[in-house]
Coordinates of C-alpha atoms and ligand atoms in Angstrom, one line a residue:
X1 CA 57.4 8.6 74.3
X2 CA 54.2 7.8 76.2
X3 CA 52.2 10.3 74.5
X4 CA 50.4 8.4 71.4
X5 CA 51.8 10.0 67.9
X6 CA 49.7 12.9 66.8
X7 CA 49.5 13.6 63.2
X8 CA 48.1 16.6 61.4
X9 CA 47.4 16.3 57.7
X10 CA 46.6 19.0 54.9
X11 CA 45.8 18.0 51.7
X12 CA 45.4 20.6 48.6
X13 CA 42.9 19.6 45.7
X14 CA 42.1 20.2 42.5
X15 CA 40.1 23.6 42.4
X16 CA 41.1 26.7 39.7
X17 CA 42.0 24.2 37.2
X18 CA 38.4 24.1 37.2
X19 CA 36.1 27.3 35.6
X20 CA 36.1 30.5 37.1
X21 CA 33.5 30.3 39.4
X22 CA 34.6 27.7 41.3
X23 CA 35.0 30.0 44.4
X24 CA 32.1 30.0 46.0
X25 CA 29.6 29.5 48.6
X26 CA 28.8 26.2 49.2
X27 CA 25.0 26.3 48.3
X28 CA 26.8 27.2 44.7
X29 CA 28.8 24.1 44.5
X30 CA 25.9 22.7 41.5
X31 CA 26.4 20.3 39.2
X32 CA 27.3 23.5 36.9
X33 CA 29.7 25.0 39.2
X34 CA 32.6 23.1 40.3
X35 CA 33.8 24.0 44.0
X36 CA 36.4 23.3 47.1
X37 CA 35.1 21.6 49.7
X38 CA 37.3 21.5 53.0
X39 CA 36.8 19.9 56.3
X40 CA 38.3 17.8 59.1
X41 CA 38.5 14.1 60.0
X42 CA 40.2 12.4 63.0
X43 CA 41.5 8.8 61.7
X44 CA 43.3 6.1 63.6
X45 CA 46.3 4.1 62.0
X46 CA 46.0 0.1 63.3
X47 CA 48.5 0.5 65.6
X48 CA 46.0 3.0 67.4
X49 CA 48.0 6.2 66.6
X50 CA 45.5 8.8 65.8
X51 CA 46.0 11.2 63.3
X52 CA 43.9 15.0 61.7
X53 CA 43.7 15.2 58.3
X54 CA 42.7 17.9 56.8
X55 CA 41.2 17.7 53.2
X56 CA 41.0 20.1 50.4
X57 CA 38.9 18.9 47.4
X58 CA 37.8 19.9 44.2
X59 CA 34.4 18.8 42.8
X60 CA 30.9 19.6 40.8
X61 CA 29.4 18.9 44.0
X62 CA 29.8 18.8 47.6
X63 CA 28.8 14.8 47.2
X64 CA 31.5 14.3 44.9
X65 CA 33.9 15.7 46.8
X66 CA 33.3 13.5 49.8
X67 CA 32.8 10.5 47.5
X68 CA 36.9 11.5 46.7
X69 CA 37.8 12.0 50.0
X70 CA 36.5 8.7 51.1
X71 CA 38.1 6.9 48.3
X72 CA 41.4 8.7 49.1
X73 CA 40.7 7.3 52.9
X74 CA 40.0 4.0 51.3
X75 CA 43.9 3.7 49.8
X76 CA 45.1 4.9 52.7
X77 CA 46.0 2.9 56.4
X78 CA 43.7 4.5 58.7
X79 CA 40.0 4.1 59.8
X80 CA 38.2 7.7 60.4
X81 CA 37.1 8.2 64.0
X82 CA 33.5 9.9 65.0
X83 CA 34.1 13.2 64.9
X84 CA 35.1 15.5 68.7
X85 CA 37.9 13.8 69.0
X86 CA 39.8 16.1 67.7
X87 CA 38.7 18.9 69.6
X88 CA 42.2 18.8 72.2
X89 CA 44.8 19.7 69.7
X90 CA 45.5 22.0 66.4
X91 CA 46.7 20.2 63.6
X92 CA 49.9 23.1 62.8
X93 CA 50.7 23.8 66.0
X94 CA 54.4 23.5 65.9
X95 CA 57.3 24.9 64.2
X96 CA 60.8 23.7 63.9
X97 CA 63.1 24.8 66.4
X98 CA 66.8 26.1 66.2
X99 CA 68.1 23.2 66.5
X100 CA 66.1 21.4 64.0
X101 CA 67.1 23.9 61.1
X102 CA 68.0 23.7 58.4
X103 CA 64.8 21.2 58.1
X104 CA 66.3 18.0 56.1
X105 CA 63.7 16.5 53.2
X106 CA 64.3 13.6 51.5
X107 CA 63.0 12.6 48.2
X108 CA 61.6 9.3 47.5
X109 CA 60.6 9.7 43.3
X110 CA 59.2 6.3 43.2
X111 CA 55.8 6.3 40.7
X112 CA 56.6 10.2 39.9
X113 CA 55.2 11.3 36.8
X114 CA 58.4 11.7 34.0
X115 CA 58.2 15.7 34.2
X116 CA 58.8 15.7 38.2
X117 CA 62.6 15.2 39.2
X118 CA 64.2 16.0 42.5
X119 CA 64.9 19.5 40.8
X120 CA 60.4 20.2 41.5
X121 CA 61.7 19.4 45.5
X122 CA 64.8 21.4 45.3
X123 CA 63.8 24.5 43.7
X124 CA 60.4 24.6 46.7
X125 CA 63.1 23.8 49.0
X126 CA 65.1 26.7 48.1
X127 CA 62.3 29.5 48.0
X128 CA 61.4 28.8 51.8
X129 CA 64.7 28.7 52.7
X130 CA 65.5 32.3 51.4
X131 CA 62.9 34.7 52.7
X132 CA 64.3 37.6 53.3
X133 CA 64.1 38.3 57.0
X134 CA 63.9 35.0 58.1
X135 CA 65.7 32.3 59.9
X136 CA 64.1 29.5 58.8
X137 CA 65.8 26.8 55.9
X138 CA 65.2 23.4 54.8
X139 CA 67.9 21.0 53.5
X140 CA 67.9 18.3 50.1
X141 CA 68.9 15.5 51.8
X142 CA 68.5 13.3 48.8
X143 CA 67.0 10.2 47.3
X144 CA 65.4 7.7 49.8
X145 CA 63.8 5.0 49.7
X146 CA 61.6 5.8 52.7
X147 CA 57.5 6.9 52.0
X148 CA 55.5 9.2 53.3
X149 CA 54.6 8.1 57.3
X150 CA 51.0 8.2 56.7
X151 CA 51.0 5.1 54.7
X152 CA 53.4 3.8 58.1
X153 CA 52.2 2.5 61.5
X154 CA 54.0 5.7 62.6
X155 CA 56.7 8.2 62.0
X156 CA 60.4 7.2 60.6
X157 CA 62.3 9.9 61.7
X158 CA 63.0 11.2 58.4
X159 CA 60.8 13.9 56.3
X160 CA 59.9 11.8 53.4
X161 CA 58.4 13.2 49.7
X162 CA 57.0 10.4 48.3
X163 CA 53.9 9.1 45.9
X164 CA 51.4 7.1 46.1
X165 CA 48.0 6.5 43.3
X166 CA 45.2 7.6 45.2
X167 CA 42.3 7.1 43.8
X168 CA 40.2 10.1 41.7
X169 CA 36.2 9.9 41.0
X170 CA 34.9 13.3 40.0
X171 CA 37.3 14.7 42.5
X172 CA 40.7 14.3 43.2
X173 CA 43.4 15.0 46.0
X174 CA 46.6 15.7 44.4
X175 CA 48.8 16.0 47.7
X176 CA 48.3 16.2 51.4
X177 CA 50.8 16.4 54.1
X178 CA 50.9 15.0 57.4
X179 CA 52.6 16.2 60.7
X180 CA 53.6 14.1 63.0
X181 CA 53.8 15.5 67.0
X182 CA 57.7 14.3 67.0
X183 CA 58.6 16.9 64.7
X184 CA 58.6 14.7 61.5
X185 CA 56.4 16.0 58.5
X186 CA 56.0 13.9 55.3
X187 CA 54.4 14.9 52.2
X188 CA 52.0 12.3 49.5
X189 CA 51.8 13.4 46.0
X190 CA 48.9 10.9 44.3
X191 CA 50.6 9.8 41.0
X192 CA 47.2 9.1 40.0
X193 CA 47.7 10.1 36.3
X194 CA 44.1 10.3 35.6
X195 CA 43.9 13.3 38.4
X196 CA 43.3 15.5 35.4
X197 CA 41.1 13.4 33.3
X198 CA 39.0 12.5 35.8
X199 CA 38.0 15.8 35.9
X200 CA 38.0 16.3 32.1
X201 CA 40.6 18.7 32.1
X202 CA 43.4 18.1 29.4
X203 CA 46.0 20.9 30.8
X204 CA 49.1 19.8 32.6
X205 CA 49.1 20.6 36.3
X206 CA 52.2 22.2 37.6
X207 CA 54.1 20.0 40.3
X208 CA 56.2 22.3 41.5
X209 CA 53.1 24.8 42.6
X210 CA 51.8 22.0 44.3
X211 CA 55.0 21.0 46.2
X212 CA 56.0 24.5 47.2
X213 CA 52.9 24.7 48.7
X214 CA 52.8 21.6 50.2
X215 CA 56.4 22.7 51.6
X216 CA 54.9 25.7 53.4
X217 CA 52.8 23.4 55.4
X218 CA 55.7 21.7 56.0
X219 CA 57.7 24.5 57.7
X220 CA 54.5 25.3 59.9
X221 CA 52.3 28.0 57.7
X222 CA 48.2 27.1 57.7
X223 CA 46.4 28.1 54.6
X224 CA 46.7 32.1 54.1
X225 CA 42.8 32.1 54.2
X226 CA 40.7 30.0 56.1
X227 CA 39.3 27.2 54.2
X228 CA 36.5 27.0 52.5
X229 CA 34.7 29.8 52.2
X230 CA 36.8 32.8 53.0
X231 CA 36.4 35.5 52.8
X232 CA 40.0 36.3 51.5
X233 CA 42.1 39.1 50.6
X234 CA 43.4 39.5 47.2
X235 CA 46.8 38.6 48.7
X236 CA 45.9 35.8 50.3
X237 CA 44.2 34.7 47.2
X238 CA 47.4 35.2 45.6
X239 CA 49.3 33.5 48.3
X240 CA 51.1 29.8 47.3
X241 CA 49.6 28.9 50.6
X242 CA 46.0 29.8 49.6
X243 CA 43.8 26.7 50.1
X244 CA 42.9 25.8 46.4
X245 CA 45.1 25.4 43.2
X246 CA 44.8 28.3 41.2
X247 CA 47.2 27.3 38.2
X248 CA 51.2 27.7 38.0
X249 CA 52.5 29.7 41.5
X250 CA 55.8 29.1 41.7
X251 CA 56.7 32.1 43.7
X252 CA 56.1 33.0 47.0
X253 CA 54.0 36.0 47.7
X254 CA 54.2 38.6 50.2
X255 CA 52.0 37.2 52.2
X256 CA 54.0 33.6 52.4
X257 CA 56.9 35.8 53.1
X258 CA 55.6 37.2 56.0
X259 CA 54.2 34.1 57.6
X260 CA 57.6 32.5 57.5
X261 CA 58.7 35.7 58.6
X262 CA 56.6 35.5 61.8
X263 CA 56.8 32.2 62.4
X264 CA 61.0 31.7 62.0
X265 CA 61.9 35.7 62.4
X266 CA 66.1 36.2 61.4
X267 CA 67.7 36.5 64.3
X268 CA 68.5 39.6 65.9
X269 CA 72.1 41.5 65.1
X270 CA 74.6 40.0 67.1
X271 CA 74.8 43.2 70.0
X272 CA 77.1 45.9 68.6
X273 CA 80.6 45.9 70.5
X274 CA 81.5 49.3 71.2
X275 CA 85.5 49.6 72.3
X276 CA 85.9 52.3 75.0
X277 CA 89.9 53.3 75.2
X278 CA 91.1 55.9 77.9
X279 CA 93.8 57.6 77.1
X280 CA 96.5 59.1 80.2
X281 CA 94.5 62.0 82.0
X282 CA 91.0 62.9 81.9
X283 CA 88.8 61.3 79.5
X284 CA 84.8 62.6 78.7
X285 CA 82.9 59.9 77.4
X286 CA 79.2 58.2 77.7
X287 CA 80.0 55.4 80.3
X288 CA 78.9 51.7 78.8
X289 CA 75.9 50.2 80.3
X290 CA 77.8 48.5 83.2
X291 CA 78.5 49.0 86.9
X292 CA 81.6 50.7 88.0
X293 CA 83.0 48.6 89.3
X294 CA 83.4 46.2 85.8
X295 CA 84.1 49.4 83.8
X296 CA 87.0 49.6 86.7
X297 CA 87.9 45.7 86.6
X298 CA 88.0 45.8 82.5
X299 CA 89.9 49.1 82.0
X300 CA 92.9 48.8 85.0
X301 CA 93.6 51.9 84.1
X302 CA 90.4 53.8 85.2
X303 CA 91.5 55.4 88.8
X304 CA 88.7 57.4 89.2
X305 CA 84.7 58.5 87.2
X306 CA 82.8 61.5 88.6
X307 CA 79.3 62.1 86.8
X308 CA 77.2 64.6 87.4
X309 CA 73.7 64.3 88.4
X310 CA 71.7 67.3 87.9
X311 CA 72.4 68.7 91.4
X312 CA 76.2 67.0 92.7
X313 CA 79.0 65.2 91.7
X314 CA 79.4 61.2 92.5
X315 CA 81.9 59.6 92.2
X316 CA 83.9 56.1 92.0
X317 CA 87.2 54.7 92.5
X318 CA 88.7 51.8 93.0
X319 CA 90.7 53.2 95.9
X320 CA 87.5 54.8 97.5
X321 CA 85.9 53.1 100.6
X322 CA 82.4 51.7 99.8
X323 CA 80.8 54.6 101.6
X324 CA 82.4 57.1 99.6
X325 CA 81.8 55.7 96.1
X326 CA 78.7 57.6 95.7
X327 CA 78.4 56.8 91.9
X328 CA 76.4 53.2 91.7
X329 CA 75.6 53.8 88.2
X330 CA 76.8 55.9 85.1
X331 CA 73.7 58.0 83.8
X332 CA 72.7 56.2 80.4
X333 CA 73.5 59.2 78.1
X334 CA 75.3 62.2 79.6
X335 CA 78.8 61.9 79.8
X336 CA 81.3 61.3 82.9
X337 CA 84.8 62.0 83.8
X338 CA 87.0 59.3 83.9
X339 CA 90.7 59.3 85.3
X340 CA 93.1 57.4 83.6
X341 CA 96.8 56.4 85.1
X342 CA 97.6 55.4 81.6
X343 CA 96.3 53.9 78.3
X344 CA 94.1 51.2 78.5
X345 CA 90.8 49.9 76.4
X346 CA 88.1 47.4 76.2
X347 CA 85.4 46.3 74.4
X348 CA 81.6 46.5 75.6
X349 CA 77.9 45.9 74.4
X350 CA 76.7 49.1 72.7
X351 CA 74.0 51.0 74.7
Ligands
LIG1 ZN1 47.2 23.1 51.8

């Protein structure tokens, strides 16, 4: 691999934990009114591997929040690059392909707070992997002791779950994911457990919202709305990929549905067989949708097909010179005559 690693990275903050309110515009973000704040950085890992993260964070001010974000950057292996850098690739450009699913995740529960066991990876695990309509599945692959790549010079060949205590000041990222261009996508949960005081909230965030979500970015889905600012749909509000927390969401919405749905559609119904059987004599049926001469080669018992065509008869046989076989093709829906020595029967694709 010549090409150097690329890395994408989304990270979902704090937000709706936070008073209503805290969607807004930006110029609302005051110290009254907490806010998201969302944008892009290109870093580089020491080995010179460059990666995108994406940040989502929640804070009483746009200052804050960047104040967070740089503190996050601070725990974490990389050095930001100036920004147009990243202007020749898209950070969720990929999806899995066949031969990749079902997706394997591993679980590394290594500084997890007590209320999050493998069962918070599991259960995410399970609700992407049984949209209706949709191919797509991951796999529990179990405890490892692999972390997250981003903390790596590079990708491990393994998709990790892991923690690591990122730092929180007024604004906190609670989980990011990163997605590496060899098809390898980790996900950081910040065991931080002053995320919520920090903040000076004293409910109890819900893990598993945050790792389903963090999941969907993991099979391939972007945000359902485009970060920051919107504007958004009620059901991409209600989405578990919509770009802030907005409390317990342990359940995906339509709208998560149908990304997964476009991304990995089900595969299409094996082609019907259809079984064609001539009995001794003549036989009136709809030809199958091949030539002649593999209708003939399939049923050995075929000696001769007339169809009509509006204005004569052609016909086919085996016996017949190729000059006089003056039916090339059977007409898709009207039915033919076909002469049978004796029994005989085969299957073919339905029309
Ligand atoms: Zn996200």
């Amino acid at each position: 691999m010549t090409r150097p690693a690329r890395l994408a990275l989304a990270a979902l903050a704090l937000a709706a934990l936070l008073p209503a309110g805290g969607r807004g515009q930006p110029g609302s973000a005051g110290a009254e009114t907490p806010a998201a704040v969302s944008w892009t950085l290109v870093v580089e890992r020491p080995g010179g591997a460059r990666a995108r993260l994406e940040f989502l964070v929640a804070a009483r001010t746009p200052t804050d929040a960047e104040r967070a974000v740089a503190a996050a950057l601070r725990a974490l292996p990389v050095a930001p690059v100036p920004p147009g850098a990243s202007a020749a690739w898209r950070p969720w450009g990929w999806a899995w392909s066949d031969d990749e699913l079902p997706v394997p995740v591993a679980y590394n529960p290594a500084g997890a707070p007590p209320v999050v066991g493998p069962q918070a990876v599991i259960a995410g695990l399970q609700a992407w992997s049984s949209v209706e309509g949709s191919r797509f599945a991951f796999r529990y692959a179990g405890i490892t002791d692999r972390t997250a790549s981003i903390l790596d010079a590079g990708p491990d060949g393994e998709n990790v779950i892991s923690w690591v205590h990122l730092p929180c000041h007024r604004g906190c990222v609670l989980g990011l994911t990163s997605k590496e261009e060899v098809h390898e996508v980790d996900i950081l949960l910040n065991s931080n457990p002053n995320a919520l005081t920090e903040l000076g909230l004293d409910t109890v965030l819900d893990w598993r919202t945050i790792i389903l979500h963090e999941l969907g970015h993991m099979a391939g889905l972007d945000h359902s709305c485009p970060a920051p600012w919107g504007p958004c749909t009620p059901d991409e509000v209600a989405a578990v990929m919509y770009f802030q927390y907005t409390g317990i969401n342990r359940v995906l919405a339509p709208d998560d549905r149908a990304g997964i749905r476009a991304l990995y559609p089900a595969q299409p119904p094996p082609v019907a067989a259809r079984r064609l059987a001539l009995e001794p004599g003549w036989n009136l049926l709809v030809a199958p949708p091949v030539p002649p001469a593999e209708l003939a080669a399939r049923l050995p018992c075929l000696a001769v097909a007339y169809a009509f065509d509006g204005a004569a008869w052609l016909r086919w046989a085996p016996e017949l010179p190729a000059p006089l076989r003056t039916l090339a093709r059977f007409p898709p829906e009207a039915p033919v005559w076909l002469l049978a020595s004796g029994p005989c029967a085969a299957e073919f694709p339905a029309p």
